[in-house]
Coordinates of C-alpha atoms and ligand atoms in Angstrom, one line a residue:
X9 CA 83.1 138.7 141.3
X10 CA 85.9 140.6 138.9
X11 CA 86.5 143.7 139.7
X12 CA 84.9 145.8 136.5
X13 CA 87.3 147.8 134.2
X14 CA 86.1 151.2 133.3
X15 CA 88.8 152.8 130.4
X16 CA 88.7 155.6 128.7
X17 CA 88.5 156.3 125.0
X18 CA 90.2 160.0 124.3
X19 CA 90.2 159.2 120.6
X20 CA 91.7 162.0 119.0
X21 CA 91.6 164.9 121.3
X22 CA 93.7 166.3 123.9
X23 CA 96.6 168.6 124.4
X24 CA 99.6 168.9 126.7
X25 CA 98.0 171.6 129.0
X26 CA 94.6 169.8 128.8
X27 CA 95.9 166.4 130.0
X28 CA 97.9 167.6 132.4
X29 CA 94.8 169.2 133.8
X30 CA 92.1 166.3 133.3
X31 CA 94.4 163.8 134.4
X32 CA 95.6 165.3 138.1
X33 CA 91.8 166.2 138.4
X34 CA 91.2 162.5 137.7
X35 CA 93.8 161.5 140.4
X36 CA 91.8 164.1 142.7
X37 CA 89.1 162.6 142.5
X38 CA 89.2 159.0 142.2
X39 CA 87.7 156.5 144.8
X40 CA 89.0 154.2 146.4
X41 CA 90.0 151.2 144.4
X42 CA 86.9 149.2 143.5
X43 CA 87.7 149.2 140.3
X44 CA 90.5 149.3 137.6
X45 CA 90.7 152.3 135.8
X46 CA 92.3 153.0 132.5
X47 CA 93.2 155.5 130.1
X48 CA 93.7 154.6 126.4
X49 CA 95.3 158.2 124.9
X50 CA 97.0 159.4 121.4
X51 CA 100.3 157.7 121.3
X52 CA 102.5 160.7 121.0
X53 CA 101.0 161.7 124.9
X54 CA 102.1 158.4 126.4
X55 CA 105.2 159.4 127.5
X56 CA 103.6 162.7 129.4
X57 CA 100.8 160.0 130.4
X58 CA 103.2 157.6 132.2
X59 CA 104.5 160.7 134.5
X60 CA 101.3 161.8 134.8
X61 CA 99.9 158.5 136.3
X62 CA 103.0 157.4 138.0
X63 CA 102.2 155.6 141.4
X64 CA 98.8 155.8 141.0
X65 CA 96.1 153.2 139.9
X66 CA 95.3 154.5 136.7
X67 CA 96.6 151.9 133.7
X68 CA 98.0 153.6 130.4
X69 CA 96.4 152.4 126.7
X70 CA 97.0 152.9 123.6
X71 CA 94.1 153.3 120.9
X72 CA 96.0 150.6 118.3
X73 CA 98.7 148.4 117.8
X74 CA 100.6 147.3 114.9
X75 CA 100.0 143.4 113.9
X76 CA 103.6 143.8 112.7
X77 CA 106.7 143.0 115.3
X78 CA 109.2 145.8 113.4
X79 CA 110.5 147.2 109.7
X80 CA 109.2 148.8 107.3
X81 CA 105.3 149.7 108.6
X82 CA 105.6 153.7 108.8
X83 CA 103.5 155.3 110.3
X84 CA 102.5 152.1 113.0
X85 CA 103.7 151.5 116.3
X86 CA 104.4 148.1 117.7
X87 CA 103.6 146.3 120.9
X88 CA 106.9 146.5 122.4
X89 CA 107.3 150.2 121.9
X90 CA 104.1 151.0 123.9
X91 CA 105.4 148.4 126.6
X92 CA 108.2 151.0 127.1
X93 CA 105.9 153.3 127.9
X94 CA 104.2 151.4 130.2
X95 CA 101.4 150.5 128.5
X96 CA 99.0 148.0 129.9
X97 CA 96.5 147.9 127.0
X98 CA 95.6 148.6 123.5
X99 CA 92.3 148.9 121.8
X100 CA 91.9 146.8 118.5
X101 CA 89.5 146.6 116.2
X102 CA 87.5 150.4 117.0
X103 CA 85.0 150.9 114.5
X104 CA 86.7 154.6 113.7
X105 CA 89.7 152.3 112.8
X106 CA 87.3 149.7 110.8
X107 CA 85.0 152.7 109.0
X108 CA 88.0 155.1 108.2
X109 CA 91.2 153.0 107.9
X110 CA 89.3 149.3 106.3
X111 CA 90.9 147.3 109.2
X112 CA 89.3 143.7 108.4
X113 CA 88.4 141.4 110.7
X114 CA 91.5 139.3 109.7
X115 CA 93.6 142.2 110.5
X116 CA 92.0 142.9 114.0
X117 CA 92.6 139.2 115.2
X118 CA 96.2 139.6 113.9
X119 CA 96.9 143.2 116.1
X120 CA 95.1 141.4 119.3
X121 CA 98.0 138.6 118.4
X122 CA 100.5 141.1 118.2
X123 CA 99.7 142.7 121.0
X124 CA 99.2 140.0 123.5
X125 CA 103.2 138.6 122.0
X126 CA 103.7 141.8 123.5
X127 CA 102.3 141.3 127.5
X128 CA 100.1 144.6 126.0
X129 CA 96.4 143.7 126.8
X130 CA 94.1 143.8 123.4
X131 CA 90.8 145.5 123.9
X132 CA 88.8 144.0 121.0
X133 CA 85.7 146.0 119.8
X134 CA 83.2 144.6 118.1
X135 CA 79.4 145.8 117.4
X136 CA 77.1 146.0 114.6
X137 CA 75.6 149.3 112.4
X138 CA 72.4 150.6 112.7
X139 CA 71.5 148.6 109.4
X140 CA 72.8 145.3 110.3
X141 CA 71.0 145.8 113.6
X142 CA 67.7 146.7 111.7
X143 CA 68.3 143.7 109.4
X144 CA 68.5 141.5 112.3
X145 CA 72.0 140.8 112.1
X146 CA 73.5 141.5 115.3
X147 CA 74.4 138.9 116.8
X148 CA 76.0 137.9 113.1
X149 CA 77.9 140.2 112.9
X150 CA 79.6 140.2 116.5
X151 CA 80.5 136.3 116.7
X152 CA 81.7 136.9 113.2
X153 CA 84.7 140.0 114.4
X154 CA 85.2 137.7 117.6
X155 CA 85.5 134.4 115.6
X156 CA 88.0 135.7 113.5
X157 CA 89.9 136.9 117.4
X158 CA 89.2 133.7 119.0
X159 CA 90.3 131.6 116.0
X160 CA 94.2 133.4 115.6
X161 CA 94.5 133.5 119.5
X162 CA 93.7 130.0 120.6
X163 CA 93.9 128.9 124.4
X164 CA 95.2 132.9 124.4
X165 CA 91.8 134.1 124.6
X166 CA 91.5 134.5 128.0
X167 CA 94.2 137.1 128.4
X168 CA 91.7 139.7 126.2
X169 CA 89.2 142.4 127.5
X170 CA 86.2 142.8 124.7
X171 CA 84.4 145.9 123.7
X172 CA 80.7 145.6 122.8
X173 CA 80.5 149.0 121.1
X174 CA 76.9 149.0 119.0
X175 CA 78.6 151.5 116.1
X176 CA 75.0 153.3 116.5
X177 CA 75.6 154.1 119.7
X178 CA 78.7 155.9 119.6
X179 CA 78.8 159.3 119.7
X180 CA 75.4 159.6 119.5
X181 CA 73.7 160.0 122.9
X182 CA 71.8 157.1 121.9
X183 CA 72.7 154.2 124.6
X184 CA 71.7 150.8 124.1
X185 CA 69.2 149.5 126.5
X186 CA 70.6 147.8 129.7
X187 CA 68.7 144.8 128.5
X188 CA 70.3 145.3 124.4
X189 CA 73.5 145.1 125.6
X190 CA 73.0 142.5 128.0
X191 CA 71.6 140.6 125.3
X192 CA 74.8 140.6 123.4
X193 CA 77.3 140.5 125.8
X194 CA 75.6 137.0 126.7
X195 CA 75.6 136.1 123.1
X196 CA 79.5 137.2 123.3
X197 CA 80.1 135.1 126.9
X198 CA 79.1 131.8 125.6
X199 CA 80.8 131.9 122.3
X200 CA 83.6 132.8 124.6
X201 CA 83.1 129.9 126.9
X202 CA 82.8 127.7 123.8
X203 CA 86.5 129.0 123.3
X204 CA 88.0 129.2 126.7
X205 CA 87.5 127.2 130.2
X206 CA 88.5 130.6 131.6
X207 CA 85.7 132.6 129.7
X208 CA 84.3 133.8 132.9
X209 CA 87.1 136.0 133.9
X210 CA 87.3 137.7 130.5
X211 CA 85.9 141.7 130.6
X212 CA 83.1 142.2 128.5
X213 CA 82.9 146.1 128.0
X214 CA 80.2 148.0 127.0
X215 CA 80.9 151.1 124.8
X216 CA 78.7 153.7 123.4
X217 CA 77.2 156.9 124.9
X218 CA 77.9 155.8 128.5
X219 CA 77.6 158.5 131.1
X220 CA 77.6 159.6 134.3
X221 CA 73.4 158.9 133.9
X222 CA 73.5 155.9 132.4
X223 CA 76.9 154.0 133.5
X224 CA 75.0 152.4 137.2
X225 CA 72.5 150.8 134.8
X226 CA 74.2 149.4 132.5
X227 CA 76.7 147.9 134.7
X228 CA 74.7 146.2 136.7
X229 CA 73.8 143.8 133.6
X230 CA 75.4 140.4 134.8
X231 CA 77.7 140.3 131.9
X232 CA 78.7 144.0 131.7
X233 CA 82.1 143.8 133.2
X234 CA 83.0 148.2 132.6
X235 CA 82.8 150.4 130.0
X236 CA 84.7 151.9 127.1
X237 CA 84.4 155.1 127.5
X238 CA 84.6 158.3 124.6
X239 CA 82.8 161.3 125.3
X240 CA 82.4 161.4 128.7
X241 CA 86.2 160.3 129.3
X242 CA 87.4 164.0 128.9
X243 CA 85.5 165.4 131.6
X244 CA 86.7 164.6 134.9
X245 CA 83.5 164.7 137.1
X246 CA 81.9 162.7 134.2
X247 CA 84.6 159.9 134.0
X248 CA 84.7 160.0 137.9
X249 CA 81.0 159.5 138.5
X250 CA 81.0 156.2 135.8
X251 CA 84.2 155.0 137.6
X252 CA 81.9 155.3 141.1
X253 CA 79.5 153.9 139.3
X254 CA 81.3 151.0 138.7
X255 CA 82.6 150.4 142.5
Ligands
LIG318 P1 81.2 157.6 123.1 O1 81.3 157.3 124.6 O2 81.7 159.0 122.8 O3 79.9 157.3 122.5 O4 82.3 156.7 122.4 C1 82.3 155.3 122.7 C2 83.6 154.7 122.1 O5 83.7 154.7 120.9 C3 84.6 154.3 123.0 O6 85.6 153.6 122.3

């Protein structure tokens, strides 16, 4: 079995004094290494992230990644710059970034491109809203934002890690089911193995409300390969106690 990949979300929060602090309380704290561990952090703290977790087994990510190699793009960042910050991986595709900044589905398959060109590893989030769930249209919705991933990355697929992240469930405290996410992280696995030979050893990560309460549960779903973590991903014991979870 794959080891599973717990990573953490920090979205836009953070400081220098408070990262310092989580992150050598993380290193404190962490068990031995039954699973991979990541942190994806606001760009401008990679560099203090990289000293941070030097040595240790804690990965760096970034939260985005331009679909553009280099020129005139301000304001992005491209793969090769977060490589020299030792960057391992790179969400794409969050549904802050979909919602707030009308990142298309087009435009997520073409920053996973970009950043796999790169040797940075794309996590690709995809989930539906509480209305497309009500209207039955889950499972829509998902194999349409990996379709359009699968269909610019070719025989490449089977270098991504993918984010089931039910948009209701983010932030919330409302968790889907063991058995809801199960259900579409098997819908996910077979369009993936439709795609891929090598589907099996793709992460399927399961994002939304997961905690220290919930984490055991949900990752003992046979197609739950780790979590994406937000929330709980800025307090130590919290993030600690899913990445135990997850041994
Ligand atoms: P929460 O864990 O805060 O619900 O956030 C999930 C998420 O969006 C991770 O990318």
């Amino acid at each position: 079995m794959k080891k599973k990949l717990i990573a953490g979300n920090w979205k836009m929060n953070g400081s220098l004094a408070a990262n310092d602090a989580l992150v050598k309380a993380l290193l404190a704290g962490l068990p031995a290494g039954a699973s991979d561990v990541a942190l994806c952090v606001p760009s401008v703290y990679l560099a203090q992230l990289q000293d941070l977790v030097r040595g240790s087994r804690i990965e760096l990510g970034a939260q985005d990644v331009s679909a553009h190699e280099s020129g005139a793009y301000t304001g992005e960042l491209s793969g090769a710059m977060l490589k020299e910050f030792g960057v391992r991986y790179a969400i794409v595709g969050h549904s802050e970034r979909r919602l707030y900044h009308g990142e298309s589905d087009q435009l997520v398959a073409a920053k996973a491109k970009s950043a796999l060109a790169s040797g940075v590893t794309p996590i690709v989030c995809v989930g539906e809203t509480l209305a497309e769930r009500e209207a039955g249209k889950t499972e829509e919705v998902v194999k349409r934002q990996l379709a359009a991933v699968i269909h610019a990355n070719g025989h490449c697929i089977s270098e991504i890690v993918v984010a089931y992240e039910p948009v209701w469930a983010i932030g919330t405290g409302k968790t889907a089911s063991p058995e809801q996410a199960q259900q579409v992280h098997g819908v996910l696995r077979t369009q993936l193995k439709a795609a891929s030979a090598q589907a099996d050893r793709i992460h399927i990560l399961y994002g939304g409300s997961m905690n220290a309460a919930n984490a055991a549960q949900l990752l003992a779903q046979p197609d739950i390969d780790g979590g994406l973590v937000g929330g709980a991903s800025l307090k130590a014991q919290d993030f600690l106690s899913i990445i135990a979870a997850a041994a």
